[in-house]
Coordinates of C-alpha atoms and ligand atoms in Angstrom, one line a residue:
M255 CA 0.0 0.0 0.0
V256 CA 1.4 3.4 -1.1
A257 CA 0.1 6.7 0.1
V258 CA 0.1 9.6 -2.4
V259 CA -0.1 13.1 -0.9
P260 CA -0.5 16.1 -3.2
L261 CA 1.0 19.3 -1.8
R262 CA 0.8 22.4 -3.8
D263 CA 3.6 24.6 -2.5
G264 CA 4.3 26.9 0.5
T265 CA 2.8 30.1 -0.9
S266 CA -0.3 29.6 -3.1
G267 CA -2.5 27.4 -0.9
K268 CA -5.0 28.2 1.9
S269 CA -6.3 31.2 0.0
R270 CA -9.6 30.9 1.8
L271 CA -7.8 31.9 5.0
A272 CA -6.0 34.9 3.4
H273 CA -8.3 37.4 5.1
V274 CA -7.1 36.2 8.6
L275 CA -3.5 34.9 8.0
D276 CA -0.6 36.7 6.3
P277 CA 1.5 34.8 3.7
D278 CA 4.1 33.7 6.3
A279 CA 1.4 32.3 8.6
R280 CA -0.3 30.5 5.7
S281 CA 2.9 28.9 4.7
R282 CA 3.5 27.8 8.3
L283 CA 0.0 26.3 8.3
V284 CA 0.5 24.4 5.1
A285 CA 3.7 23.0 6.6
V286 CA 2.2 22.0 10.0
L287 CA -0.8 20.3 8.3
A288 CA 1.4 18.4 5.8
R289 CA 3.6 17.3 8.7
H290 CA 0.6 16.0 10.6
V291 CA -0.8 14.0 7.6
V292 CA 2.6 12.6 6.5
S293 CA 3.6 11.6 10.0
T294 CA 0.2 9.9 10.5
L295 CA 0.6 8.0 7.3
L296 CA 4.2 7.0 8.2
A297 CA 2.9 5.8 11.6
S298 CA 0.2 3.6 9.9
G299 CA 1.5 0.0 9.7
A300 CA -0.2 -0.8 6.4
V301 CA 1.4 2.1 4.6
E302 CA 4.7 1.0 3.1
R303 CA 5.6 4.3 1.3
V304 CA 4.5 7.9 1.2
V305 CA 4.9 9.8 -2.0
V306 CA 4.5 13.6 -1.7
V307 CA 3.9 15.3 -5.1
T308 CA 4.6 19.0 -5.0
S309 CA 5.6 21.9 -7.2
D310 CA 8.0 23.0 -4.4
P311 CA 10.1 20.1 -3.2
R312 CA 12.4 22.4 -1.2
F313 CA 9.5 23.7 0.8
A314 CA 8.2 20.1 1.3
W315 CA 11.6 18.8 2.3
R316 CA 12.0 21.7 4.9
A317 CA 8.6 20.9 6.3
L318 CA 8.9 17.2 6.4
Q319 CA 12.6 16.3 6.7
D320 CA 12.7 15.9 10.5
L321 CA 10.0 13.2 10.3
V322 CA 12.5 10.9 8.8
V323 CA 15.9 12.4 9.6
H324 CA 17.3 13.4 13.0
A325 CA 20.5 15.1 14.0
A326 CA 23.4 12.9 15.1
S327 CA 24.2 13.2 18.8
G328 CA 27.6 14.8 17.9
G329 CA 26.2 18.3 17.7
D330 CA 23.9 20.5 15.7
D331 CA 26.2 20.6 12.7
G332 CA 27.1 16.9 12.7
P333 CA 26.1 14.4 10.0
H334 CA 22.5 13.4 9.9
L335 CA 21.3 9.9 10.6
R336 CA 18.6 8.4 8.5
T337 CA 16.0 6.6 10.4
D338 CA 14.3 3.4 9.1
D339 CA 11.5 5.7 7.9
A340 CA 13.8 7.6 5.5
D341 CA 13.2 5.3 2.6
R342 CA 9.5 5.3 3.2
L343 CA 9.1 9.0 2.3
R344 CA 9.7 10.3 -1.2
I345 CA 9.2 13.9 -2.2
V346 CA 8.6 14.2 -6.0
L347 CA 8.5 17.3 -8.2
Q348 CA 5.3 17.8 -10.0
P349 CA 6.4 18.8 -13.5
A350 CA 5.4 22.4 -14.5
D351 CA 3.9 21.1 -17.7
R352 CA 1.6 18.7 -15.8
P353 CA -0.2 21.2 -13.4
G354 CA -3.3 20.6 -11.3
L355 CA -4.5 18.4 -8.4
D356 CA -5.7 15.4 -10.4
T357 CA -2.4 15.4 -12.4
A358 CA -0.4 15.5 -9.2
V359 CA -2.2 12.4 -8.1
D360 CA -1.5 10.8 -11.5
V361 CA 2.2 11.5 -11.0
G362 CA 2.1 9.9 -7.5
R363 CA 0.2 6.9 -8.9
E364 CA 2.7 6.4 -11.6
I365 CA 5.5 6.4 -9.1
A366 CA 3.6 4.1 -6.8
A367 CA 3.2 1.6 -9.7
E368 CA 6.9 1.6 -10.6
D369 CA 7.5 -1.6 -8.6
G370 CA 4.3 -3.2 -9.9
P371 CA 0.5 -2.8 -9.3
V372 CA -0.2 -1.5 -5.9
R373 CA -3.2 -0.4 -3.8
V374 CA -3.1 3.4 -3.4
L375 CA -4.4 5.8 -0.7
V376 CA -4.6 9.4 -1.9
A377 CA -4.6 11.8 1.1
H378 CA -4.9 15.5 1.0
A379 CA -2.2 17.3 3.0
D380 CA -4.6 19.4 5.0
L381 CA -6.3 17.1 7.4
P382 CA -5.4 18.2 11.0
A383 CA -7.5 15.6 12.8
L384 CA -6.5 12.5 10.8
T385 CA -5.5 9.6 13.0
T386 CA -3.9 6.2 12.4
D387 CA -7.3 4.7 13.3
D388 CA -8.8 6.6 10.4
V389 CA -6.2 5.3 8.0
A390 CA -6.8 1.7 9.3
A391 CA -10.6 2.1 8.9
L392 CA -10.3 3.2 5.3
L393 CA -7.9 0.4 4.4
A394 CA -10.2 -2.1 6.1
A395 CA -13.1 -1.3 3.8
D396 CA -13.6 -4.0 1.2
P397 CA -14.8 -2.2 -2.0
P398 CA -12.1 -1.3 -4.6
V399 CA -13.0 2.4 -4.3
V400 CA -13.3 4.0 -0.9
V401 CA -14.2 7.7 -0.8
A402 CA -13.7 9.6 2.5
T403 CA -15.9 12.6 2.1
D404 CA -15.7 16.0 3.8
R405 CA -18.1 17.3 6.4
H406 CA -20.4 18.8 3.8
R407 CA -20.6 15.4 2.1
S408 CA -19.7 17.0 -1.2
G409 CA -15.9 16.7 -1.5
T410 CA -13.2 14.0 -1.2
N411 CA -10.5 14.2 1.4
L412 CA -9.0 10.8 0.9
L413 CA -9.5 8.1 -1.7
V414 CA -8.4 4.4 -1.6
L415 CA -8.0 2.7 -5.0
D416 CA -7.5 -1.0 -5.2
L417 CA -5.4 -2.8 -7.8
I418 CA -8.4 -3.3 -10.1
A419 CA -9.2 0.4 -9.9
A420 CA -6.3 1.3 -12.3
P421 CA -8.6 2.8 -14.9
F422 CA -10.2 5.1 -12.4
R423 CA -9.5 8.8 -13.1
T424 CA -9.6 11.1 -10.1
R425 CA -11.9 14.1 -10.3
F426 CA -11.0 16.3 -7.3
G427 CA -12.6 19.7 -7.0
A428 CA -16.2 20.8 -6.6
D429 CA -18.6 18.0 -5.9
S430 CA -15.9 15.4 -6.2
L431 CA -17.8 12.9 -4.0
A432 CA -20.5 12.5 -6.7
A433 CA -17.9 12.6 -9.4
H434 CA -15.8 9.8 -7.8
L435 CA -18.9 7.6 -7.2
A436 CA -19.9 8.1 -10.9
E437 CA -16.4 7.3 -12.0
A438 CA -16.4 4.1 -10.0
A439 CA -19.8 3.1 -11.5
A440 CA -18.6 3.9 -15.0
H441 CA -15.9 1.3 -14.6
G442 CA -18.2 -1.2 -12.8
L443 CA -16.3 -0.8 -9.6
R444 CA -18.0 -1.1 -6.2
S445 CA -17.5 1.9 -4.0
V446 CA -18.2 3.0 -0.4
V447 CA -18.4 6.4 1.2
V448 CA -16.7 6.9 4.6
Q449 CA -17.3 9.9 6.9
R450 CA -15.3 10.0 10.1
P451 CA -14.4 12.9 12.3
G452 CA -10.7 12.6 11.5
T453 CA -11.3 12.4 7.7
A454 CA -14.1 14.8 7.2
T455 CA -12.5 18.1 8.2
D456 CA -9.9 19.6 5.8
L457 CA -8.8 23.0 7.1
D458 CA -9.7 25.4 4.3
T459 CA -11.9 28.0 6.0
V460 CA -12.5 29.7 9.4
D461 CA -15.7 27.6 9.7
D462 CA -13.6 24.4 9.3
W463 CA -11.3 25.7 12.1
G464 CA -14.3 26.0 14.4
E465 CA -15.3 22.4 13.6
L466 CA -12.1 20.9 14.8
P467 CA -11.8 19.4 18.3
A468 CA -10.1 21.7 20.9
R469 CA -7.0 19.5 21.2
V470 CA -6.4 19.7 17.4
R471 CA -6.9 23.5 17.5
A472 CA -4.4 23.7 20.4
A473 CA -1.8 21.7 18.4
V474 CA -2.2 23.7 15.2
G475 CA -2.7 27.1 16.9
Q476 CA 0.6 26.7 18.7
H477 CA 2.3 27.2 15.3
V478 CA -0.3 29.5 13.7
P479 CA -1.6 31.6 16.6
G480 CA -3.6 33.9 14.3
L481 CA -6.2 31.1 13.8
H482 CA -7.3 31.4 17.5
D483 CA -9.0 34.8 17.0
A484 CA -10.0 34.3 13.3
T485 CA -13.4 35.6 12.3
P486 CA -15.4 34.1 9.4
G487 CA -15.2 35.8 6.1
P488 CA -17.7 35.7 3.2
Q489 CA -16.3 32.4 2.0
D490 CA -17.3 30.7 5.3
R491 CA -21.0 31.0 4.7
S492 CA -21.6 29.0 1.6
A493 CA -22.8 25.4 1.9
S494 CA -19.6 24.1 0.5
G495 CA -17.4 26.1 2.8
G496 CA -15.4 27.4 -0.1
T497 CA -15.4 30.0 -2.9
R498 CA -16.0 27.6 -5.7
Ligands
GTP570 N1 0.8 19.0 -6.1 C1 -0.4 19.7 -6.1 N2 -1.1 19.7 -5.0 C2 -2.3 20.4 -5.0 C3 -2.7 21.1 -6.1 N3 -3.9 21.8 -5.8 C4 -4.2 21.4 -4.5 N4 -3.2 20.6 -4.0 C5 -3.2 20.0 -2.7 O1 -4.4 19.2 -2.6 C6 -4.9 19.3 -1.3 C7 -6.3 20.0 -1.3 O2 -6.1 21.3 -1.7 P1 -7.3 22.3 -1.7 O3 -7.9 22.3 -0.3 O4 -8.2 22.1 -2.8 O5 -6.6 23.7 -1.9 P2 -5.5 24.5 -1.0 O6 -4.2 24.3 -1.6 O7 -5.6 24.2 0.4 O8 -5.9 26.0 -1.3 P3 -7.1 26.9 -1.4 O9 -8.0 26.3 -2.5 O10 -6.5 28.2 -1.8 O11 -7.8 26.9 -0.1 C8 -3.9 20.1 -0.5 O12 -3.0 19.1 0.1 C9 -3.1 20.9 -1.6 O13 -1.8 21.3 -1.2 C10 -1.9 21.1 -7.3 O14 -2.2 21.7 -8.3 N5 -0.7 20.4 -7.2
PEP571 C1 -10.3 19.3 -3.8 C2 -11.3 19.1 -3.0 O1 -11.8 20.0 -2.1 P1 -11.1 21.1 -1.2 O2 -10.7 22.1 -2.3 O3 -12.2 21.6 -0.3 O4 -10.0 20.5 -0.5 C3 -12.2 17.9 -3.2 O5 -13.1 17.8 -2.3 O6 -12.2 17.2 -4.2

């Protein structure tokens, strides 16, 4: 089982929080959220490898490197020791001529398949409440297509595609839950929808922030204090929680 994590870059994402967070704070938020998702995946026994597909590998490496590398005891400037996890994390450049979220997922799926057909878990990099139990629950589901939807039951935050789901094309974006169920049906693939507290809240808006458990807000807010007194903007009042 290989996990594919699309991660845009450190500057252009989280635009729906731009009215409450400056660019530095948004960049910190993207890093903190990505660290949480990738470390949860690495801690999940069934996940052999995590492939992060990004247009900014330097940003991704800075955000994620200490999940798999730690400083040698000889001092701060000493050589770095690679942990057993080092080979389980791969950060891959999304080619500039292959832009977009679905294409990032395609790049990850191609890399996942390099060693042969493999079951893939696509996980967005902005799920602050994701737990290893959530990952285990998604992987325990039987159908070849497992869609973990958002709290509005309209989008897709994680997606499991079994070996036989190779022809399945992802359709992330507005109303992607319906699009993914239709895609599965078009290929005669059984599918199931999962909605759990840890998989349903992607942090895109101030309303999403308010939905998170206090312990999750405390953990994220430690790095991005501006979120604690954030007030909703116009983008927080639509049913989808977004501007699309
Ligand atoms: N590699 C890659 N990742 C993407 C792309 N677009 C979105 N993502 C990632 O996909 C996940 C879901 O992204 P969204 O919630 O749609 O968008 P966002 O980046 O948070 O930004 P806003 O739409 O500005 O709120 C996040 O992990 C993003 O970093 C893309 O074009 N390329
Ligand atoms: C990309 C999606 O949503 P969001 O932009 O809310 O993360 C989606 O649900 O497919």
